[in-house]
Coordinates of C-alpha atoms in Angstrom, one line a residue:
X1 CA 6.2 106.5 85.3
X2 CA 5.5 102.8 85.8
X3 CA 8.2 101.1 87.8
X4 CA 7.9 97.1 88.7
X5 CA 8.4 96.0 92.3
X6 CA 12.5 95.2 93.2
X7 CA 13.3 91.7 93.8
X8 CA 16.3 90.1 94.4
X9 CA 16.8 89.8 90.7
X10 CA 16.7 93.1 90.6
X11 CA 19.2 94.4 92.9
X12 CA 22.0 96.6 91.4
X13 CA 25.5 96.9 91.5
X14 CA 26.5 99.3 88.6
X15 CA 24.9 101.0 85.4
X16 CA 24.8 101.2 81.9
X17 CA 23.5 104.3 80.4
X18 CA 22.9 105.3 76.8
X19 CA 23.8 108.4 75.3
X20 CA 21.5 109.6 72.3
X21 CA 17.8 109.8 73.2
X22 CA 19.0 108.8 77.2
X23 CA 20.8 111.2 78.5
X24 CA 21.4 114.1 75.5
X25 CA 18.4 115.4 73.0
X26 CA 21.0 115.2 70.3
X27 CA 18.8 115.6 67.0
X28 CA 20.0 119.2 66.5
X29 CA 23.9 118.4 66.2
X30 CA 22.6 115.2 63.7
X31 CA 20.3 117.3 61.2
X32 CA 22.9 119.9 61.3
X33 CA 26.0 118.3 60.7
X34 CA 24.2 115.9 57.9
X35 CA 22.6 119.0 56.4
X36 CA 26.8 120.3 56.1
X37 CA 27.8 116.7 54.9
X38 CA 25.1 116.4 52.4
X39 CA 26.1 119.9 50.9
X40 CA 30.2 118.5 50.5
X41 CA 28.9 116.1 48.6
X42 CA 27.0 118.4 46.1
X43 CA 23.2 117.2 46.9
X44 CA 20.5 119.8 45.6
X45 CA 18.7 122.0 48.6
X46 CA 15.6 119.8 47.9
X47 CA 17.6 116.5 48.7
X48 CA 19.4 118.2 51.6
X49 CA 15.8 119.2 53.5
X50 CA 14.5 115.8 52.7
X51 CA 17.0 115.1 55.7
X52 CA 14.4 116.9 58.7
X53 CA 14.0 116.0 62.7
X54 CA 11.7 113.7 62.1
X55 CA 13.4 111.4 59.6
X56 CA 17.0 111.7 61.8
X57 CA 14.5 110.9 65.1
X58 CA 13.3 107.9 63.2
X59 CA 16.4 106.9 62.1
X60 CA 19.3 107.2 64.9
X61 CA 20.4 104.6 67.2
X62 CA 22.2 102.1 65.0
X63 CA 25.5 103.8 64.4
X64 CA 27.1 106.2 61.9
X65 CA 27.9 103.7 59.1
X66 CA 23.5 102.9 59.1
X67 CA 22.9 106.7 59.7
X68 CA 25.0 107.7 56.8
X69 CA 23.9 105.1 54.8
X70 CA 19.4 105.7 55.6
X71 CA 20.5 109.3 54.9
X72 CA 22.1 109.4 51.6
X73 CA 19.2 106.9 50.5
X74 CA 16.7 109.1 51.8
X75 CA 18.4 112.2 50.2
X76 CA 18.6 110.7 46.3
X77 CA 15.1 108.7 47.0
X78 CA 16.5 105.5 46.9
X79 CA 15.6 102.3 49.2
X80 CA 17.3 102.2 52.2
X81 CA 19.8 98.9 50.8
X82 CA 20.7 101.1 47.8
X83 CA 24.3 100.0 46.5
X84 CA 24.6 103.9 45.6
X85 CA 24.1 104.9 49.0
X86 CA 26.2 102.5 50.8
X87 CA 29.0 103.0 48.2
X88 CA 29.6 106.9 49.7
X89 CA 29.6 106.4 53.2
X90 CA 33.1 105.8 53.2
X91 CA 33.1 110.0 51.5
X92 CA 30.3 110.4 53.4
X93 CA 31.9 110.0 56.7
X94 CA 35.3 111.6 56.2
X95 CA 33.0 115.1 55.7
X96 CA 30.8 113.8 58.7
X97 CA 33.4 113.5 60.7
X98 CA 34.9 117.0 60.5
X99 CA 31.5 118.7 61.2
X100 CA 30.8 116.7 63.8
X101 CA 33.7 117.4 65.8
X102 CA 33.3 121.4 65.4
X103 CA 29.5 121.1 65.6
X104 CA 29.2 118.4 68.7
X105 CA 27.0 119.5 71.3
X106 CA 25.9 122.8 70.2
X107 CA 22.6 121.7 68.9
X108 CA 21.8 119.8 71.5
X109 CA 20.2 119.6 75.5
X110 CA 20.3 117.6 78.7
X111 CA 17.0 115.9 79.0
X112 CA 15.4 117.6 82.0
X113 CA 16.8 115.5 85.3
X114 CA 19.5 114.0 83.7
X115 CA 22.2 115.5 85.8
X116 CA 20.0 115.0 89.2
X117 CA 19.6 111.2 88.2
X118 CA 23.3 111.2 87.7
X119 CA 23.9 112.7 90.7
X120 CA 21.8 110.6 92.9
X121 CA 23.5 107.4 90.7
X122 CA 26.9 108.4 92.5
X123 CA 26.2 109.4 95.2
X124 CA 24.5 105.6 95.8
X125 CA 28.5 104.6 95.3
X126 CA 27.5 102.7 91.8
X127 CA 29.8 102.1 88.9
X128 CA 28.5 103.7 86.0
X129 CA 29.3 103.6 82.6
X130 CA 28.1 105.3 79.4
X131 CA 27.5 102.8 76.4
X132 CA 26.1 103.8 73.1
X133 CA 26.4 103.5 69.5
X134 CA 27.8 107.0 68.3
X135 CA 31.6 106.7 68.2
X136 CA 33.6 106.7 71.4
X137 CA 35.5 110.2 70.6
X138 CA 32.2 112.1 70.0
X139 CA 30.9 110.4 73.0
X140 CA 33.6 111.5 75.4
X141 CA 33.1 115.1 73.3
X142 CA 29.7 115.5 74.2
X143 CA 29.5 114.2 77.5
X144 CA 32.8 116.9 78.4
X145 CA 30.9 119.3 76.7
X146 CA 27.5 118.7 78.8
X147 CA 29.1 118.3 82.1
X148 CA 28.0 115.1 82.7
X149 CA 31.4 112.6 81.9
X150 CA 32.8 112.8 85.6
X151 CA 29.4 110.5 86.4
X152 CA 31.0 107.6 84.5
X153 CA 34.4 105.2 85.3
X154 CA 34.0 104.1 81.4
X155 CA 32.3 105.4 78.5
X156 CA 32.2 103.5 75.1
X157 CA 30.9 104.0 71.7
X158 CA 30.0 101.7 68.2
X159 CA 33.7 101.6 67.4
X160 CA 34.3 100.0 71.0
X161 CA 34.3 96.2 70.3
X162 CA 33.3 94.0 67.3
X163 CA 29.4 94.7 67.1
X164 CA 27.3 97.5 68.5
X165 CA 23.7 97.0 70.1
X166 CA 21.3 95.5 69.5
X167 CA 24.3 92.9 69.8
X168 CA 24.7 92.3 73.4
X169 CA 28.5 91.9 73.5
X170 CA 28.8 95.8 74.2
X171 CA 27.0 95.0 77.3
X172 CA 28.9 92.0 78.6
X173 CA 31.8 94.1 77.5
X174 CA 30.9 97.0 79.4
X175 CA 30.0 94.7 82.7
X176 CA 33.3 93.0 82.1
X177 CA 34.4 96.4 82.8
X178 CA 32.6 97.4 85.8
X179 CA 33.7 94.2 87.4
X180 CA 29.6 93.3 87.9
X181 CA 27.7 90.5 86.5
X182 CA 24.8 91.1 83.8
X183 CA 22.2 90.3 86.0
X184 CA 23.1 93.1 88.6
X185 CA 23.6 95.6 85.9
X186 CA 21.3 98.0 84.9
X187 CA 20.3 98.9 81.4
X188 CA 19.1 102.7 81.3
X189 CA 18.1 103.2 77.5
X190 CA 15.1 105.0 75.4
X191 CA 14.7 102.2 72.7
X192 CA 13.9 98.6 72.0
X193 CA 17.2 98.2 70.4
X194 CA 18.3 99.1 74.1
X195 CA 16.1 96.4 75.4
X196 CA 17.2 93.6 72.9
X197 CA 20.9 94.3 74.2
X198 CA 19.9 94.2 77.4
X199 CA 17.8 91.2 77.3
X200 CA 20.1 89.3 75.8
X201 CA 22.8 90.0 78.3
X202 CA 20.9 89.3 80.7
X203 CA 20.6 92.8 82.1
X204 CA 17.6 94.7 83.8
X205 CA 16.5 97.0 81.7
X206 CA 14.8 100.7 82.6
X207 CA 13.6 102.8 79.5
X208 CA 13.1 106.4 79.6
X209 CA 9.8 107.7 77.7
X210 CA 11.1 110.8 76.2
X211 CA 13.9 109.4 73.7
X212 CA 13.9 108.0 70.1
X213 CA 12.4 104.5 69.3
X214 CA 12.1 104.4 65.3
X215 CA 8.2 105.6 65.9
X216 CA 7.4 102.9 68.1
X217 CA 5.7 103.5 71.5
X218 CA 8.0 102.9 73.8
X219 CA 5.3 101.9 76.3
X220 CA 4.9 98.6 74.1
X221 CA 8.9 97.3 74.6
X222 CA 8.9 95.4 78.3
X223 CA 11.2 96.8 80.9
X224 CA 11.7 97.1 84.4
X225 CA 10.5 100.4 84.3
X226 CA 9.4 103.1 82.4
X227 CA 10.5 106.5 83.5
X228 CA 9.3 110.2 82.4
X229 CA 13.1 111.6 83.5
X230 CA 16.3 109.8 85.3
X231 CA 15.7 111.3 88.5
X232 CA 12.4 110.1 89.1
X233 CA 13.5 106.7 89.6
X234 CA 14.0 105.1 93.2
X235 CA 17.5 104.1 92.9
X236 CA 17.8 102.9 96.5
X237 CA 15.4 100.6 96.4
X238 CA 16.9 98.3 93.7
X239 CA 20.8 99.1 95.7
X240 CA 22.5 95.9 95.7

């Protein structure tokens, strides 16, 4: 864990946390349900294991419509901007949809100290709100499932406002929200698309080292602090 010294720039007053990678190993429920959406749509068992951990951990974290898309593409072995590809999402995601509602959370894990972060979050009396780019419904799903959504006074997915992260109006939404500026909201994420939200906000920004980041070290992305599990971090020092 690397954590930079607290300054009064970096006092806090609520938190942002992301779901996928953050807070949830969710990989599982993603190769699953896209291994049961690729079968509705007829793809051969060959095209269907194309779709393993490690192309889903490489490709999650920019919503479903991008997911879907990178995955049929992947499937047929076609480039990522195939018209093909981007033409079945709509089919794609009415089959998605249904498996992911059965299947949500039942491939999945807490990362170790999750809860115990959350806990100590609370009890420290700050706002927290869940913000990430899987939609809102399998959001609340999961977190209900996991135990963890009494931690958070809001929790909002992709389909949330106009653009998802990297944009950083889900952020200055999400502050907007708490009631707390940007600059006294935290940022608690596992990727540079996290970061570029965050730092174009104007929020502080904490990055966990465990989570997906499209098979770049996390280590490289600049944060406040880099952090091996949630409750490892020193909350009270950075307490507005």
């Amino acid at each position: 864990m690397t954590l930079s010294a607290p300054s009064a720039t970096s006092s806090f007053q609520a938190a942002i946390i992301d779901l996928d990678g953050t807070m949830v190993d969710t990989l599982g429920d993603f190769v699953v349900v896209l291994h049961h959406t690729l079968a509705d749509l007829g793809c051969h068992p060959i095209e269907i294991a194309r779709v393993d951990r490690a192309f889903v951990e490489l490709t999650v974290g920019k919503g479903t419509e991008d997911l879907l898309r990178r995955t049929l593409a992947h499937a047929w072995g076609l480039p990522d901007d195939d018209p093909e590809a981007a033409a079945a999402v709509p089919e794609a995601w009415q089959h998605y949809q249904g498996h992911y509602t059965r299947l949500n959370g039942l491939h999945s894990d807490v990362y170790p100290g999750v809860p115990e972060g959350l806990a100590q979050l609370s009890a420290l009396g700050l706002p927290l709100a869940c913000l990430t780019n899987k939609p809102t419904a399998f959001a609340e799903q999961l977190l209900e499932r996991k135990g963890l959504r009494a931690h958070f006074q809001h929790v909002f997915g992709g389909d949330a406002f106009a653009r998802k992260k990297p944009d950083p109006l889900p952020l200055l939404k999400t502050c907007e929200a708490l009631g707390t500026s940007p600059a006294h909201t935290v940022m608690v994420g596992d990727s540079s698309n996290d970061a570029q939200a965050a730092n174009a906000a104007g929020c502080p920004i904490i990055l966990v080292t465990y989570g997906y980041n499209h098979g770049h070290p996390i280590a490289e992305v600049p944060a406040l602090a880099h952090v091996d599990r949630l409750d490892a971090v020193p909350w009270s020092r950075w307490r507005a």
